[in-house]
mmCIF file of C-alpha atoms in Angstrom:
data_model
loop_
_atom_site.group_PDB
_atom_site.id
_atom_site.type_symbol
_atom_site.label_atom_id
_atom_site.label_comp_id
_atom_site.label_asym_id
_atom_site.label_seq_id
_atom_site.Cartn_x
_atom_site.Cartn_y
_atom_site.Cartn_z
ATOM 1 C CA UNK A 7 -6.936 -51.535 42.419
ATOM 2 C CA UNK A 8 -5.125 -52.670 45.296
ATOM 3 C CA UNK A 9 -1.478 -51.807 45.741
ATOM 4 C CA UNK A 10 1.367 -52.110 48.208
ATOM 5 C CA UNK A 11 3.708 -49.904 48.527
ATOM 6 C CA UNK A 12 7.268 -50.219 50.915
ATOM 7 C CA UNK A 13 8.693 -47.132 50.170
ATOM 8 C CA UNK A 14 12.119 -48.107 51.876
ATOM 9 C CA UNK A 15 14.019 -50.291 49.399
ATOM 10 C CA UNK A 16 17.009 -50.734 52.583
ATOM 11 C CA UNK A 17 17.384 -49.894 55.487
ATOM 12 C CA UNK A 18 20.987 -49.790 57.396
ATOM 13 C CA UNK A 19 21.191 -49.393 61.131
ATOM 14 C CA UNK A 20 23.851 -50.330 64.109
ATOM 15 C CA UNK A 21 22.534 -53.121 66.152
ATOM 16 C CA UNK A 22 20.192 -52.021 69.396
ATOM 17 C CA UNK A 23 18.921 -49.128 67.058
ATOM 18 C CA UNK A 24 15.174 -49.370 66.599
ATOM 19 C CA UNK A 25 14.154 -49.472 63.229
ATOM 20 C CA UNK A 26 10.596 -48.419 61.714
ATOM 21 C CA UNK A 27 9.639 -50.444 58.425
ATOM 22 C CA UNK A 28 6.779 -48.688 56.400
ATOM 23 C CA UNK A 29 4.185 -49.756 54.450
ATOM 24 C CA UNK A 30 1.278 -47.937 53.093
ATOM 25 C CA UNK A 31 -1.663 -49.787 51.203
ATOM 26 C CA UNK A 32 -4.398 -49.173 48.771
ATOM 27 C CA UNK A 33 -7.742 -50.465 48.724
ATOM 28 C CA UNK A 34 -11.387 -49.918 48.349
ATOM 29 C CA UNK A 35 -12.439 -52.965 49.910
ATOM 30 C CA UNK A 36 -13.748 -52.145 53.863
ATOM 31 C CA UNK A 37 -12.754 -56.033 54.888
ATOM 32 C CA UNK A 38 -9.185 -57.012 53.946
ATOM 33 C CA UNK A 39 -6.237 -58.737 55.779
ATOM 34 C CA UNK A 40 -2.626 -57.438 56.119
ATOM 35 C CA UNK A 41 0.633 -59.341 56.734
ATOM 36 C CA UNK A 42 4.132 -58.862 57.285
ATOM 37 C CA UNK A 43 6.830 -61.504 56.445
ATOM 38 C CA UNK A 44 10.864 -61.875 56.634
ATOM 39 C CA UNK A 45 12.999 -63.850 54.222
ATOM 40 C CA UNK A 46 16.111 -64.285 55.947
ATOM 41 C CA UNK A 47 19.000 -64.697 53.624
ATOM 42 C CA UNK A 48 18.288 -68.377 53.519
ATOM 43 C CA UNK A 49 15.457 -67.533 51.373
ATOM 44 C CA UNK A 50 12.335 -68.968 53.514
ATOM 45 C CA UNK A 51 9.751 -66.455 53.811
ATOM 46 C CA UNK A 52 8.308 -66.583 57.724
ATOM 47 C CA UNK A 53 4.883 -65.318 58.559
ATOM 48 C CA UNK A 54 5.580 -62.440 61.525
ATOM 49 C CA UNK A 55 1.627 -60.933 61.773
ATOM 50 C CA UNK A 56 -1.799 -61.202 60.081
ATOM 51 C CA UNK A 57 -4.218 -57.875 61.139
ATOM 52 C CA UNK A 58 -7.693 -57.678 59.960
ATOM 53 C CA UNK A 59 -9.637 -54.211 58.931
ATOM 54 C CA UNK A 60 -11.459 -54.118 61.917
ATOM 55 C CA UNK A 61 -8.614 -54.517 64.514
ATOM 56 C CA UNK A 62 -6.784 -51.340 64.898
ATOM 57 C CA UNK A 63 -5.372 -52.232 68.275
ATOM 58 C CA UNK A 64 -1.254 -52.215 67.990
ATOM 59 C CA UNK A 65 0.473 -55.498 68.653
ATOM 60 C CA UNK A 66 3.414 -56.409 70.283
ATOM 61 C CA UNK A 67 5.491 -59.070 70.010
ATOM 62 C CA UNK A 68 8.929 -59.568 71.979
ATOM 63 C CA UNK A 69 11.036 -56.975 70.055
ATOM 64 C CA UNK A 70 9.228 -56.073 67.607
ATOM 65 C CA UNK A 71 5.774 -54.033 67.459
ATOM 66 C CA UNK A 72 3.028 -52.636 64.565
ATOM 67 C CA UNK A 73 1.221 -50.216 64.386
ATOM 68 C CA UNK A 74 -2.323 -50.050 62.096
ATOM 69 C CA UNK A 75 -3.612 -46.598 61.103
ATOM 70 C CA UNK A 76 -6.502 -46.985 58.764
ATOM 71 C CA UNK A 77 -6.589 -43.412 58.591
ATOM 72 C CA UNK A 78 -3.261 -42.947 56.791
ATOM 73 C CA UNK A 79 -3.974 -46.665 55.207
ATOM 74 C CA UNK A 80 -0.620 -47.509 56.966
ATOM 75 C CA UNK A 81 0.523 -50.756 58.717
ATOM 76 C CA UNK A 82 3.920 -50.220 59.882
ATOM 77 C CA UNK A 83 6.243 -52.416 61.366
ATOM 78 C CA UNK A 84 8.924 -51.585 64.356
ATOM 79 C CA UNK A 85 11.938 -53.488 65.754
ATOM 80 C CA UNK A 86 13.434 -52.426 69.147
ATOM 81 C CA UNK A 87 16.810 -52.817 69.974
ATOM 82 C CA UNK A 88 17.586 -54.393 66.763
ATOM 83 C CA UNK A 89 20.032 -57.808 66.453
ATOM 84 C CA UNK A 90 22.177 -58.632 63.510
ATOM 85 C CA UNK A 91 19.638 -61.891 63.165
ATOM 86 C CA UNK A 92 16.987 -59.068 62.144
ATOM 87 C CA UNK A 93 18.870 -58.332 59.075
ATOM 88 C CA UNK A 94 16.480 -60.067 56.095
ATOM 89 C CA UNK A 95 13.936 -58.513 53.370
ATOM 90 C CA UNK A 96 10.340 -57.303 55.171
ATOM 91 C CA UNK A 97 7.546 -57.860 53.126
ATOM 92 C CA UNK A 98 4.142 -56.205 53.377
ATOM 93 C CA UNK A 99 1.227 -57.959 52.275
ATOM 94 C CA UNK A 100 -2.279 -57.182 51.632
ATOM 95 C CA UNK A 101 -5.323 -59.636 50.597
ATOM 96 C CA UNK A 102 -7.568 -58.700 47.578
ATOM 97 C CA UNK A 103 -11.243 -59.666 46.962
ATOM 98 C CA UNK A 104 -10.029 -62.805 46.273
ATOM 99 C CA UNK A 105 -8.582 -63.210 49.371
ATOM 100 C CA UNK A 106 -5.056 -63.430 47.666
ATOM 101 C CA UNK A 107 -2.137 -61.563 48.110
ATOM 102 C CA UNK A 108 -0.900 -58.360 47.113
ATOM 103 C CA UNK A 109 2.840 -57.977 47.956
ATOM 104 C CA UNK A 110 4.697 -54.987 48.274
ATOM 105 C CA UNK A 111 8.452 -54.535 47.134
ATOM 106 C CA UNK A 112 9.707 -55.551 50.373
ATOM 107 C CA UNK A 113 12.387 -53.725 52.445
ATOM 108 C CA UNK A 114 15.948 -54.873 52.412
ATOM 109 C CA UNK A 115 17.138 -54.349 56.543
ATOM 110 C CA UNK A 116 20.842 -54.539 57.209
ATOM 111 C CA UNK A 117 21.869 -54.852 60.866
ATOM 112 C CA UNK A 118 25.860 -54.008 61.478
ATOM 113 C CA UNK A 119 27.260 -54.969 64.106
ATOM 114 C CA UNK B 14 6.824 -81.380 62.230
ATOM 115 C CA UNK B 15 8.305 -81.364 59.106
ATOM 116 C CA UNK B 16 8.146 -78.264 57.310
ATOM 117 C CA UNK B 17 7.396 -77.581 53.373
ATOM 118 C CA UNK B 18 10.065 -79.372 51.226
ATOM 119 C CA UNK B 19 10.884 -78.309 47.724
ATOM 120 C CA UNK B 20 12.446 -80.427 45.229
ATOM 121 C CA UNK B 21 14.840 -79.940 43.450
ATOM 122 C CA UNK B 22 16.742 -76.946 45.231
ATOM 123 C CA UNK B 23 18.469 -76.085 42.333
ATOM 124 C CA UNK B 24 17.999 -76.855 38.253
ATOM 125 C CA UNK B 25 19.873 -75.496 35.280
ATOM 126 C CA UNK B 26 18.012 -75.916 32.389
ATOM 127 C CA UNK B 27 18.423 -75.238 28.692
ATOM 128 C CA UNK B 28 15.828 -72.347 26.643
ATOM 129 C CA UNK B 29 13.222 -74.305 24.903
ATOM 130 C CA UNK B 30 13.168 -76.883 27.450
ATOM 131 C CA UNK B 31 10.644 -77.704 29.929
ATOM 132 C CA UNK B 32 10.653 -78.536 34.050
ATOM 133 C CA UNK B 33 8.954 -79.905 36.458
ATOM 134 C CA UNK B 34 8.920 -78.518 40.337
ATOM 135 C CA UNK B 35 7.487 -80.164 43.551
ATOM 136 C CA UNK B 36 6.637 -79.363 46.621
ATOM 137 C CA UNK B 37 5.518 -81.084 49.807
ATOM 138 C CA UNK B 38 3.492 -79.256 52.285
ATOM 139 C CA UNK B 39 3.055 -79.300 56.009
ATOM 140 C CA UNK B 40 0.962 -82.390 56.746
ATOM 141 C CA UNK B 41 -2.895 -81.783 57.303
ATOM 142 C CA UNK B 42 -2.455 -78.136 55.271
ATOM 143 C CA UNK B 43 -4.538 -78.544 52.164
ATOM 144 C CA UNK B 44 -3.493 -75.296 50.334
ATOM 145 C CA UNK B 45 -0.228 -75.490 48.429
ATOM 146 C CA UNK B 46 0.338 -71.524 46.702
ATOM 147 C CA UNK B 47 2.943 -71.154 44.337
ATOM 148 C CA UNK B 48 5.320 -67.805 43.998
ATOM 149 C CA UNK B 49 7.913 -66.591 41.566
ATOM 150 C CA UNK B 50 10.644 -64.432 42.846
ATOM 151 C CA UNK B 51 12.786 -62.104 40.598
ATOM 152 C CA UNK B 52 14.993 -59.079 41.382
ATOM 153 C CA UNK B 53 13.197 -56.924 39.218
ATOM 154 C CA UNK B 54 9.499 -58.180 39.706
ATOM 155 C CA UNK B 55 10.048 -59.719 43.304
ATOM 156 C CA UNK B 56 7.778 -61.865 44.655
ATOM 157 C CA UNK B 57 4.892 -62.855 42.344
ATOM 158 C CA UNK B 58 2.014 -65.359 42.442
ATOM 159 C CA UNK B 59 1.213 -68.378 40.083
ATOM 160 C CA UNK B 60 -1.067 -70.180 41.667
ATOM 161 C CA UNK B 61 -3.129 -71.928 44.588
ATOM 162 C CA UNK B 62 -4.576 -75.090 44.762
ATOM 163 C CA UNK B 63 -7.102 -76.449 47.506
ATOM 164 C CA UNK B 64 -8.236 -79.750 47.669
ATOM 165 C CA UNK B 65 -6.482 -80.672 44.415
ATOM 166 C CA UNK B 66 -8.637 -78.248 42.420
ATOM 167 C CA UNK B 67 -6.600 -74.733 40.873
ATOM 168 C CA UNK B 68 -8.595 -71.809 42.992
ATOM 169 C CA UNK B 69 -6.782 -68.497 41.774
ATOM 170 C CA UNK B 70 -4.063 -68.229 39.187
ATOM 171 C CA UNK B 71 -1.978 -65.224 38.419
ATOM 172 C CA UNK B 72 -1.055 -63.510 35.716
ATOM 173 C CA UNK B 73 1.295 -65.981 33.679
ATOM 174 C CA UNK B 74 1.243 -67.483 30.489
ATOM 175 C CA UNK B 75 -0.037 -70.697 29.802
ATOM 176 C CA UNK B 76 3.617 -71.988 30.082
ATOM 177 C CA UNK B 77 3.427 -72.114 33.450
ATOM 178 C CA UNK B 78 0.710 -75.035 34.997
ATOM 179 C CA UNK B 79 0.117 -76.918 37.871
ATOM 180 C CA UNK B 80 -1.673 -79.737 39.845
ATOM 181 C CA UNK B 81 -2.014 -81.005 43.533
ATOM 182 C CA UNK B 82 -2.438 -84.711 44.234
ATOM 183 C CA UNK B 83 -4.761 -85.875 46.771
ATOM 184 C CA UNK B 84 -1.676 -85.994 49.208
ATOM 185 C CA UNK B 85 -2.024 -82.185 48.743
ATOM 186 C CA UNK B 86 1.759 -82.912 47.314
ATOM 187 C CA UNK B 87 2.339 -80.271 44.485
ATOM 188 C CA UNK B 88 3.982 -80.144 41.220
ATOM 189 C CA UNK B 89 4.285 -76.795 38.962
ATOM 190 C CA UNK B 90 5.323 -77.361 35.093
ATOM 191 C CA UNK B 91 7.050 -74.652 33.094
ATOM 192 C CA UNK B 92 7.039 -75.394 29.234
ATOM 193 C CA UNK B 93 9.070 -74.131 26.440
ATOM 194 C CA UNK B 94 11.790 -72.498 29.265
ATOM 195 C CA UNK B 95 12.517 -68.516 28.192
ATOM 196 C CA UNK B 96 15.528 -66.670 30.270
ATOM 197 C CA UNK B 97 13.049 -64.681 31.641
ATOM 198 C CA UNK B 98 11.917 -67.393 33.177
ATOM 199 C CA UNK B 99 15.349 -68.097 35.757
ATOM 200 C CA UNK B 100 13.992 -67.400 39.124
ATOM 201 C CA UNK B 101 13.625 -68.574 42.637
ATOM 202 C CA UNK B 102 10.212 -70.494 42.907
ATOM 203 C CA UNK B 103 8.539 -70.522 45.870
ATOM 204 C CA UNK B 104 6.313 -73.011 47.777
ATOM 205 C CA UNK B 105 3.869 -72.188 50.491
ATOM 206 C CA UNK B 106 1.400 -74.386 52.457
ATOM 207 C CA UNK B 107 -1.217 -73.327 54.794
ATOM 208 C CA UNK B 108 -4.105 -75.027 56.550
ATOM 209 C CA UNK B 109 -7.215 -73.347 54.628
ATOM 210 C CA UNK B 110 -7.948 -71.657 51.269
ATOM 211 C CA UNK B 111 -6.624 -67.797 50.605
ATOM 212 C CA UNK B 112 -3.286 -66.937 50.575
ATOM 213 C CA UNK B 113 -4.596 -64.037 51.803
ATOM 214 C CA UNK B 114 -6.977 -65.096 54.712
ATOM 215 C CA UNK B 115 -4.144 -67.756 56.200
ATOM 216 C CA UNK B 116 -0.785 -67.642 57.225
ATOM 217 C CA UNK B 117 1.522 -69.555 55.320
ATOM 218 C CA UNK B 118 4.192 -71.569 55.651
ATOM 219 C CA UNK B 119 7.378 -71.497 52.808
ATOM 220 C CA UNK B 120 9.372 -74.207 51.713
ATOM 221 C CA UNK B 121 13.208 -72.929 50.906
ATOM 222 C CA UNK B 122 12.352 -72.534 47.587
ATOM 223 C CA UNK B 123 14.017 -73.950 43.949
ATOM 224 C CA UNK B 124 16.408 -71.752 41.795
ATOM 225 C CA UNK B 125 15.739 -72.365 38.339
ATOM 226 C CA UNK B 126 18.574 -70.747 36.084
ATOM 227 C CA UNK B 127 17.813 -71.088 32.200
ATOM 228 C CA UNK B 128 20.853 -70.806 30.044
#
């Protein structure tokens, strides 16, 4: 079965740290989808990234980066220089057979000033 | 462009009781997905509809239905309330089918608290 797993439950760093979120995934299938969101405290989830099996090529966005490794079945998730606006709940996502989604936990990041 | 409204933002309702939730999506998405957010379970899914037709459900009771108008407006319906139930339900939208094949976009969600 497919699983998720965001082994950080929080994370707590001074601002302009980098941070590393992890996630880690579990599945059989050879074509799935993976996704990262953020719910800032206002509660609105907002869609960061969507990577497919076959692209293993690390993307980079502004601040923050990921980095696919189907080897270790790992999709992790990196913010440079953090900002106190970084501080929300990460979540991993992965898509089943189905094509629906298979959250993880999520990651609670707090960014002090 | 508007972005995916959720009425009401907040309920209180009585055990036993029953309520109804709605959501508007982003206009031209036709997939409306529906999530249940708890501390100890976090996020959850009920349901997606496409094209006003149910195309995956989770794994809830039978308490817990839905339906999508041809507006691609949604309502969810939660019968005979438990505490179990109190939450923060969550509405997404996105252009094509598959929560997991499309990126979607969440309304601010509606806190049900059952007393």
């Amino acid at each position: 079965a497919q699983k998720v797993t965001q082994a950080q439950t929080e994370i707590s760093v001074v601002e302009k740290e980098d941070v590393t979120l992890d996630c880690v995934y579990e599945t059989r299938d050879t074509t799935y989808y993976l996704f990262w969101y953020k719910q800032p405290p206002s509660g609105e989830l907002v869609f960061l990234i969507r990577r497919n099996s076959f692209d293993e090529q690390n993307e980079i966005s502004g601040r923050y980066s990921w980095n696919f490794q189907k080897s270790t079945s790992s999709f992790n998730f990196t913010i440079t220089a953090s900002q106190v606006v970084d501080s929300a709940v990460y979540f991993c996502a992965l898509s089943d057979s189905n094509y629906q989604l298979i959250w993880g936990a999520g990651t609670k990041l707090i960014i002090k000033p | 462009k508007a972005g995916v409204t959720q009425t009401p933002r907040y309920l209180i309702k009585t055990r036993g009781q029953q309520v109804t939730l709605s959501c508007s999506p982003i206009s031209g998405h036709r997939s409306v997905s529906w999530y249940q957010q708890t501390p100890g379970q976090g996020l959850q899914f009920l349901f997606e509809y496409f094209s006003e037709t149910q195309r995956n459900k989770g794994n809830f009771p039978g308490r817990f239905s839905g339906r999508q108008f041809s507006n691609s407006r949604s309502e969810m319906n939660v019968s005979t309330l438990e505490l179990g139930d109190s939450a923060l339900y969550l509405c997404a939208s996105s252009l094509g089918a598959g929560t997991g094949l499309n990126e979607q976009y969440f309304g601010p969600g509606t806190r049900l608290t059952v007393t």
